CSV table of C-alpha atoms in Angstrom, one decimal:
chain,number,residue,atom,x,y,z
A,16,UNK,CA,27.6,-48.2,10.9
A,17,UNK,CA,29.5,-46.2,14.0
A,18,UNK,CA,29.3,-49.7,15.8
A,19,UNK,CA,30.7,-51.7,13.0
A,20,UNK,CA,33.5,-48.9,12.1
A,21,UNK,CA,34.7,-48.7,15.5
A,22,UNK,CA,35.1,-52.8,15.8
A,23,UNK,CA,36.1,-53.2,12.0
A,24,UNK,CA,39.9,-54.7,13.8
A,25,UNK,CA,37.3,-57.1,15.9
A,26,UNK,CA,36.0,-58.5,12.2
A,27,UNK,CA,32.6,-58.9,11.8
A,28,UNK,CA,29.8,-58.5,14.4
A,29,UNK,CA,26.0,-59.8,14.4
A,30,UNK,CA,23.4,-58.5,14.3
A,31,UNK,CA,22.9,-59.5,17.7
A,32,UNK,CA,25.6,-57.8,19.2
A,33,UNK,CA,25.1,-54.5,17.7
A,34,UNK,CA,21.2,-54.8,18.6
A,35,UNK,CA,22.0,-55.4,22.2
A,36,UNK,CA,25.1,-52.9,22.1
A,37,UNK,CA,22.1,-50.1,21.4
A,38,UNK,CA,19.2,-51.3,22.7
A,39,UNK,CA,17.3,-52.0,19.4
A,40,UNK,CA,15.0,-54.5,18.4
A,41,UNK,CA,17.3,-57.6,16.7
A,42,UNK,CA,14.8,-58.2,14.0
A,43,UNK,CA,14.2,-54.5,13.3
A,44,UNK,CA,18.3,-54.3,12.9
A,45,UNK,CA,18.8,-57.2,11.0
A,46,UNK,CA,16.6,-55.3,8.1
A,47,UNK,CA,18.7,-51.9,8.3
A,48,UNK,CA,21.8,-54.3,8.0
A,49,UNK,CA,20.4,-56.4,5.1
A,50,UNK,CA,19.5,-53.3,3.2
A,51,UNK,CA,22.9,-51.7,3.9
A,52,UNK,CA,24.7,-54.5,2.5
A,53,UNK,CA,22.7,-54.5,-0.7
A,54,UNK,CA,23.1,-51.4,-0.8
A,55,UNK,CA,27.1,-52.8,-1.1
A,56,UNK,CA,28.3,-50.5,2.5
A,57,UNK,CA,28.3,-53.7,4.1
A,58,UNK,CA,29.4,-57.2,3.8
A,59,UNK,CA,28.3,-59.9,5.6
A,60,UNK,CA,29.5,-63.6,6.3
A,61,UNK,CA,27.5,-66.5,7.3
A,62,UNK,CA,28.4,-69.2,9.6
A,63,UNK,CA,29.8,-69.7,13.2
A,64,UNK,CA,32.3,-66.6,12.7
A,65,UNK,CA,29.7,-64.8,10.7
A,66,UNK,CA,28.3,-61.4,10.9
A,67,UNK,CA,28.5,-57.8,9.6
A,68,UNK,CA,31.0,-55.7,8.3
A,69,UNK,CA,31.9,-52.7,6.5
A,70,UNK,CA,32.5,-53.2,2.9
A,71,UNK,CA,35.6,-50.4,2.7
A,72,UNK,CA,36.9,-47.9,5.0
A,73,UNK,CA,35.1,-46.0,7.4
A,74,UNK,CA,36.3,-42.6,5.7
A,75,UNK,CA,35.3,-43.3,2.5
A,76,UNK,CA,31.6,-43.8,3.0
A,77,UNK,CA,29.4,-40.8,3.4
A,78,UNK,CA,26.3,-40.5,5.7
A,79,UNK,CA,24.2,-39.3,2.7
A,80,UNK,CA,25.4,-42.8,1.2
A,81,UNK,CA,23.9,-44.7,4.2
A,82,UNK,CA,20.3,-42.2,4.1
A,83,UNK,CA,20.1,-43.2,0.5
A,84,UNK,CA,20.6,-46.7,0.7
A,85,UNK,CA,16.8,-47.0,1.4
């Protein structure tokens, strides 16, 4: 969510990027990710330009939001 919020003017990023950007395991992310965006905090687009992004502005989502969205 920080990595997404703080390249929300970049558009959206992979999973890829933000795996490598932290050192975590791209197929353990893309889970987190997928279960963020049902969780409606994220969007995501597919294709060539495709990728993650926050669904509305940084400020207005909580971090008890993103704990619940389990």
């Amino acid at each position: 969510m920080k990595h997404l919020a703080e390249h929300a003017a970049d558009g959206s990023c992979s999973a890829k990027d933000v795996a490598e950007a932290y050192g975590i395991p791209q197929e353990a992310l893309a889970k987190i990710l997928q279960r963020l965006a049902k969780a409606g905090l994220l969007t995501s687009q597919h294709g060539i330009k495709g990728g993650y992004m926050l669904a509305r502005d940084a400020k207005t989502i909580s971090a008890f939001e993103v704990i619940q969205s389990d």
